[in-house]
Amino acid sequence: RVIRVCKLPLFADLKMMLNGAVGGIRTFMWSQVILAVPLYLVALILRIGLGDLHDSGHGGADFFTTLAQSYFTCFRCLVAGDCNNADGKPIFVLVSRAYGWWFGVFYCFLTVLFSVALFNVIVAIYVENTVAAAKKNELQIKHARLTDQRMFNDKAQQLVEFVVQHTRGVLHLMGDHALTHEQAMQLHLTPEIFEELLDHQEFQQMLRDLDVADEEQHDLFDTLDIDGGGTLDLEELLSGIAKLRGE
């Protein structure tokens, strides 16, 4: 019952979001690698340059005494945005004042590199792959629907029955007796009758189920009336829709 409920159109966006999140996991993992490698190199440079200076006072070098601590400090400053010591003072401001202005320049360069270059590239690729993964499942469902001949036959039969039911008076059909399938397929529709049918939400939904988009429905009659005769029988309508679906 839960699975049946999840198939409702209400949950379509949720399923697309979940598919996108699952599909973006591989991109997310590679983004961690792309971040980890330059962070490691920066942490190594700062460990070599500042790690042995921590005994000289409170210049911030104590955050780079080991490679692991240096890496964590770089992650805080360049990724997490928390670059203060326990007293709330900026670490790299202290480092620049104590050990030279070039450390400040180096930090500014790294901030621009990570914020503008790496982060934007990672986010762009992640979003693109996530959207692609979300759409992939939708395309697979559509492909399965397009290749499902039984589904098309059922929807086509429903459309024929709907047209016959709602056009008896318009088409001057005599009596209430049921038409044979051959007779129904030979019923001729005019543009006016087709537009009247499009006023019904049920008819529009049937066309959607047959993969005729909303913006194409009002032009469908002219599209399928190739000879310009002004009429279209149901057989031509269904065969035309099948061709538009690529069958």
PDB file of C-alpha atoms in Angstrom, residues 39-172:
ATOM      1  CA  LEU A  39      44.149  21.444   1.194  1.00  0.00           C
ATOM      2  CA  TYR A  40      46.812  18.857   1.944  1.00  0.00           C
ATOM      3  CA  LEU A  41      49.414  20.745  -0.100  1.00  0.00           C
ATOM      4  CA  VAL A  42      48.569  24.040   1.601  1.00  0.00           C
ATOM      5  CA  ALA A  43      48.654  22.390   5.027  1.00  0.00           C
ATOM      6  CA  LEU A  44      52.066  20.887   4.240  1.00  0.00           C
ATOM      7  CA  ILE A  45      53.474  24.255   3.145  1.00  0.00           C
ATOM      8  CA  LEU A  46      52.189  26.006   6.270  1.00  0.00           C
ATOM      9  CA  ARG A  47      53.416  23.170   8.482  1.00  0.00           C
ATOM     10  CA  ILE A  48      56.908  23.582   7.060  1.00  0.00           C
ATOM     11  CA  GLY A  49      56.790  27.379   7.186  1.00  0.00           C
ATOM     12  CA  LEU A  50      55.131  27.887  10.581  1.00  0.00           C
ATOM     13  CA  GLY A  51      55.279  24.604  12.471  1.00  0.00           C
ATOM     14  CA  ASP A  52      58.659  25.250  14.066  1.00  0.00           C
ATOM     15  CA  LEU A  53      57.824  28.843  15.081  1.00  0.00           C
ATOM     16  CA  HIS A  54      55.146  28.078  17.650  1.00  0.00           C
ATOM     17  CA  ASP A  55      57.508  28.659  20.590  1.00  0.00           C
ATOM     18  CA  SER A  56      58.003  32.307  19.692  1.00  0.00           C
ATOM     19  CA  GLY A  57      54.737  33.604  21.177  1.00  0.00           C
ATOM     20  CA  HIS A  58      51.074  33.989  20.293  1.00  0.00           C
ATOM     21  CA  GLY A  59      51.472  34.590  16.577  1.00  0.00           C
ATOM     22  CA  GLY A  60      49.124  31.770  15.528  1.00  0.00           C
ATOM     23  CA  ALA A  61      51.868  29.338  14.562  1.00  0.00           C
ATOM     24  CA  ASP A  62      50.686  26.911  17.242  1.00  0.00           C
ATOM     25  CA  PHE A  63      47.827  25.950  14.891  1.00  0.00           C
ATOM     26  CA  PHE A  64      50.354  24.465  12.432  1.00  0.00           C
ATOM     27  CA  THR A  65      52.594  22.415  14.729  1.00  0.00           C
ATOM     28  CA  THR A  66      51.623  19.088  13.140  1.00  0.00           C
ATOM     29  CA  LEU A  67      50.452  18.204   9.665  1.00  0.00           C
ATOM     30  CA  ALA A  68      47.078  16.999  10.969  1.00  0.00           C
ATOM     31  CA  GLN A  69      46.519  20.200  12.951  1.00  0.00           C
ATOM     32  CA  SER A  70      47.674  22.290  10.017  1.00  0.00           C
ATOM     33  CA  TYR A  71      45.223  20.466   7.723  1.00  0.00           C
ATOM     34  CA  PHE A  72      42.350  20.982  10.148  1.00  0.00           C
ATOM     35  CA  THR A  73      43.181  24.685  10.490  1.00  0.00           C
ATOM     36  CA  CYS A  74      43.275  25.093   6.701  1.00  0.00           C
ATOM     37  CA  PHE A  75      39.925  23.338   6.430  1.00  0.00           C
ATOM     38  CA  ARG A  76      38.442  25.666   9.033  1.00  0.00           C
ATOM     39  CA  CYS A  77      39.801  28.805   7.359  1.00  0.00           C
ATOM     40  CA  LEU A  78      39.305  27.978   3.673  1.00  0.00           C
ATOM     41  CA  VAL A  79      36.244  25.712   3.667  1.00  0.00           C
ATOM     42  CA  ALA A  80      34.278  26.127   6.894  1.00  0.00           C
ATOM     43  CA  GLY A  81      34.829  29.892   7.193  1.00  0.00           C
ATOM     44  CA  ASP A  82      35.890  29.712  10.863  1.00  0.00           C
ATOM     45  CA  CYS A  83      39.401  31.087  11.072  1.00  0.00           C
ATOM     46  CA  ASN A  84      39.567  32.444  14.629  1.00  0.00           C
ATOM     47  CA  ASN A  85      41.439  31.216  17.663  1.00  0.00           C
ATOM     48  CA  ALA A  86      39.886  30.555  21.083  1.00  0.00           C
ATOM     49  CA  ASP A  87      39.962  34.291  21.864  1.00  0.00           C
ATOM     50  CA  GLY A  88      38.089  35.155  18.673  1.00  0.00           C
ATOM     51  CA  LYS A  89      41.127  36.642  16.932  1.00  0.00           C
ATOM     52  CA  PRO A  90      41.762  35.853  13.238  1.00  0.00           C
ATOM     53  CA  ILE A  91      44.544  33.300  12.932  1.00  0.00           C
ATOM     54  CA  PHE A  92      46.073  34.576   9.705  1.00  0.00           C
ATOM     55  CA  VAL A  93      46.015  38.197  10.901  1.00  0.00           C
ATOM     56  CA  LEU A  94      48.087  37.092  13.883  1.00  0.00           C
ATOM     57  CA  VAL A  95      50.384  35.070  11.636  1.00  0.00           C
ATOM     58  CA  SER A  96      50.873  38.001   9.233  1.00  0.00           C
ATOM     59  CA  ARG A  97      51.730  40.403  12.045  1.00  0.00           C
ATOM     60  CA  ALA A  98      54.125  38.003  13.732  1.00  0.00           C
ATOM     61  CA  TYR A  99      55.884  36.322  10.787  1.00  0.00           C
ATOM     62  CA  GLY A 100      55.497  38.514   7.724  1.00  0.00           C
ATOM     63  CA  TRP A 101      52.947  40.056   5.392  1.00  0.00           C
ATOM     64  CA  TRP A 102      53.474  37.357   2.731  1.00  0.00           C
ATOM     65  CA  PHE A 103      51.442  34.944   4.862  1.00  0.00           C
ATOM     66  CA  GLY A 104      48.513  37.352   4.546  1.00  0.00           C
ATOM     67  CA  VAL A 105      48.989  37.560   0.795  1.00  0.00           C
ATOM     68  CA  PHE A 106      49.174  33.770   0.618  1.00  0.00           C
ATOM     69  CA  TYR A 107      45.945  33.469   2.612  1.00  0.00           C
ATOM     70  CA  CYS A 108      44.148  35.989   0.342  1.00  0.00           C
ATOM     71  CA  PHE A 109      45.290  34.065  -2.730  1.00  0.00           C
ATOM     72  CA  LEU A 110      44.058  30.782  -1.258  1.00  0.00           C
ATOM     73  CA  THR A 111      40.700  32.301  -0.284  1.00  0.00           C
ATOM     74  CA  VAL A 112      40.092  33.510  -3.836  1.00  0.00           C
ATOM     75  CA  LEU A 113      41.296  30.206  -5.287  1.00  0.00           C
ATOM     76  CA  PHE A 114      38.985  28.094  -3.149  1.00  0.00           C
ATOM     77  CA  SER A 115      35.971  30.412  -3.163  1.00  0.00           C
ATOM     78  CA  VAL A 116      35.926  31.474  -6.800  1.00  0.00           C
ATOM     79  CA  ALA A 117      37.613  28.617  -8.625  1.00  0.00           C
ATOM     80  CA  LEU A 118      37.243  25.324  -6.778  1.00  0.00           C
ATOM     81  CA  PHE A 119      33.903  25.852  -5.032  1.00  0.00           C
ATOM     82  CA  ASN A 120      32.128  27.242  -8.099  1.00  0.00           C
ATOM     83  CA  VAL A 121      33.415  24.462 -10.334  1.00  0.00           C
ATOM     84  CA  ILE A 122      32.455  21.773  -7.825  1.00  0.00           C
ATOM     85  CA  VAL A 123      28.979  23.224  -7.273  1.00  0.00           C
ATOM     86  CA  ALA A 124      28.364  23.602 -11.009  1.00  0.00           C
ATOM     87  CA  ILE A 125      29.396  20.011 -11.766  1.00  0.00           C
ATOM     88  CA  TYR A 126      27.477  18.648  -8.782  1.00  0.00           C
ATOM     89  CA  VAL A 127      24.282  20.482  -9.726  1.00  0.00           C
ATOM     90  CA  GLU A 128      24.583  19.423 -13.367  1.00  0.00           C
ATOM     91  CA  ASN A 129      25.111  15.759 -12.503  1.00  0.00           C
ATOM     92  CA  THR A 130      22.385  15.782  -9.866  1.00  0.00           C
ATOM     93  CA  VAL A 131      19.842  17.238 -12.293  1.00  0.00           C
ATOM     94  CA  ALA A 132      20.952  14.782 -14.974  1.00  0.00           C
ATOM     95  CA  ALA A 133      20.505  11.877 -12.564  1.00  0.00           C
ATOM     96  CA  ALA A 134      17.075  13.142 -11.576  1.00  0.00           C
ATOM     97  CA  LYS A 135      16.018  13.448 -15.209  1.00  0.00           C
ATOM     98  CA  LYS A 136      17.494  10.085 -16.169  1.00  0.00           C
ATOM     99  CA  ASN A 137      14.868   8.129 -14.265  1.00  0.00           C
ATOM    100  CA  GLU A 138      12.129  10.238 -15.821  1.00  0.00           C
ATOM    101  CA  LEU A 139      13.515   9.559 -19.295  1.00  0.00           C
ATOM    102  CA  GLN A 140      13.701   5.837 -18.546  1.00  0.00           C
ATOM    103  CA  ILE A 141      10.049   5.835 -17.496  1.00  0.00           C
ATOM    104  CA  LYS A 142       9.101   7.737 -20.635  1.00  0.00           C
ATOM    105  CA  HIS A 143      11.092   5.318 -22.804  1.00  0.00           C
ATOM    106  CA  ALA A 144       9.371   2.366 -21.179  1.00  0.00           C
ATOM    107  CA  ARG A 145       6.024   4.024 -21.761  1.00  0.00           C
ATOM    108  CA  LEU A 146       6.823   4.718 -25.402  1.00  0.00           C
ATOM    109  CA  THR A 147       7.734   1.078 -25.983  1.00  0.00           C
ATOM    110  CA  ASP A 148       4.678  -0.247 -24.164  1.00  0.00           C
ATOM    111  CA  GLN A 149       2.322  -1.104 -27.021  1.00  0.00           C
ATOM    112  CA  ARG A 150      -0.288  -2.506 -24.675  1.00  0.00           C
ATOM    113  CA  MET A 151      -0.480   0.783 -22.807  1.00  0.00           C
ATOM    114  CA  PHE A 152      -0.878   2.670 -26.071  1.00  0.00           C
ATOM    115  CA  ASN A 153      -3.679   0.361 -27.206  1.00  0.00           C
ATOM    116  CA  ASP A 154      -5.525   0.796 -23.911  1.00  0.00           C
ATOM    117  CA  LYS A 155      -5.221   4.582 -23.971  1.00  0.00           C
ATOM    118  CA  ALA A 156      -6.207   4.680 -27.627  1.00  0.00           C
ATOM    119  CA  GLN A 157      -9.315   2.608 -26.884  1.00  0.00           C
ATOM    120  CA  GLN A 158     -10.244   4.972 -24.062  1.00  0.00           C
ATOM    121  CA  LEU A 159      -9.816   7.947 -26.391  1.00  0.00           C
ATOM    122  CA  VAL A 160     -12.029   6.360 -29.046  1.00  0.00           C
ATOM    123  CA  GLU A 161     -14.737   5.611 -26.499  1.00  0.00           C
ATOM    124  CA  PHE A 162     -14.554   9.144 -25.141  1.00  0.00           C
ATOM    125  CA  VAL A 163     -14.837  10.699 -28.610  1.00  0.00           C
ATOM    126  CA  VAL A 164     -17.801   8.498 -29.539  1.00  0.00           C
ATOM    127  CA  GLN A 165     -19.549   9.252 -26.261  1.00  0.00           C
ATOM    128  CA  HIS A 166     -19.111  13.013 -26.453  1.00  0.00           C
ATOM    129  CA  THR A 167     -19.768  13.532 -30.165  1.00  0.00           C
ATOM    130  CA  ARG A 168     -22.943  11.524 -30.754  1.00  0.00           C
ATOM    131  CA  GLY A 169     -25.076  14.608 -31.197  1.00  0.00           C
ATOM    132  CA  VAL A 170     -22.473  16.566 -33.103  1.00  0.00           C
ATOM    133  CA  LEU A 171     -21.787  13.766 -35.565  1.00  0.00           C
ATOM    134  CA  HIS A 172     -25.537  13.015 -35.992  1.00  0.00           C
TER     135      HIS A 172
END
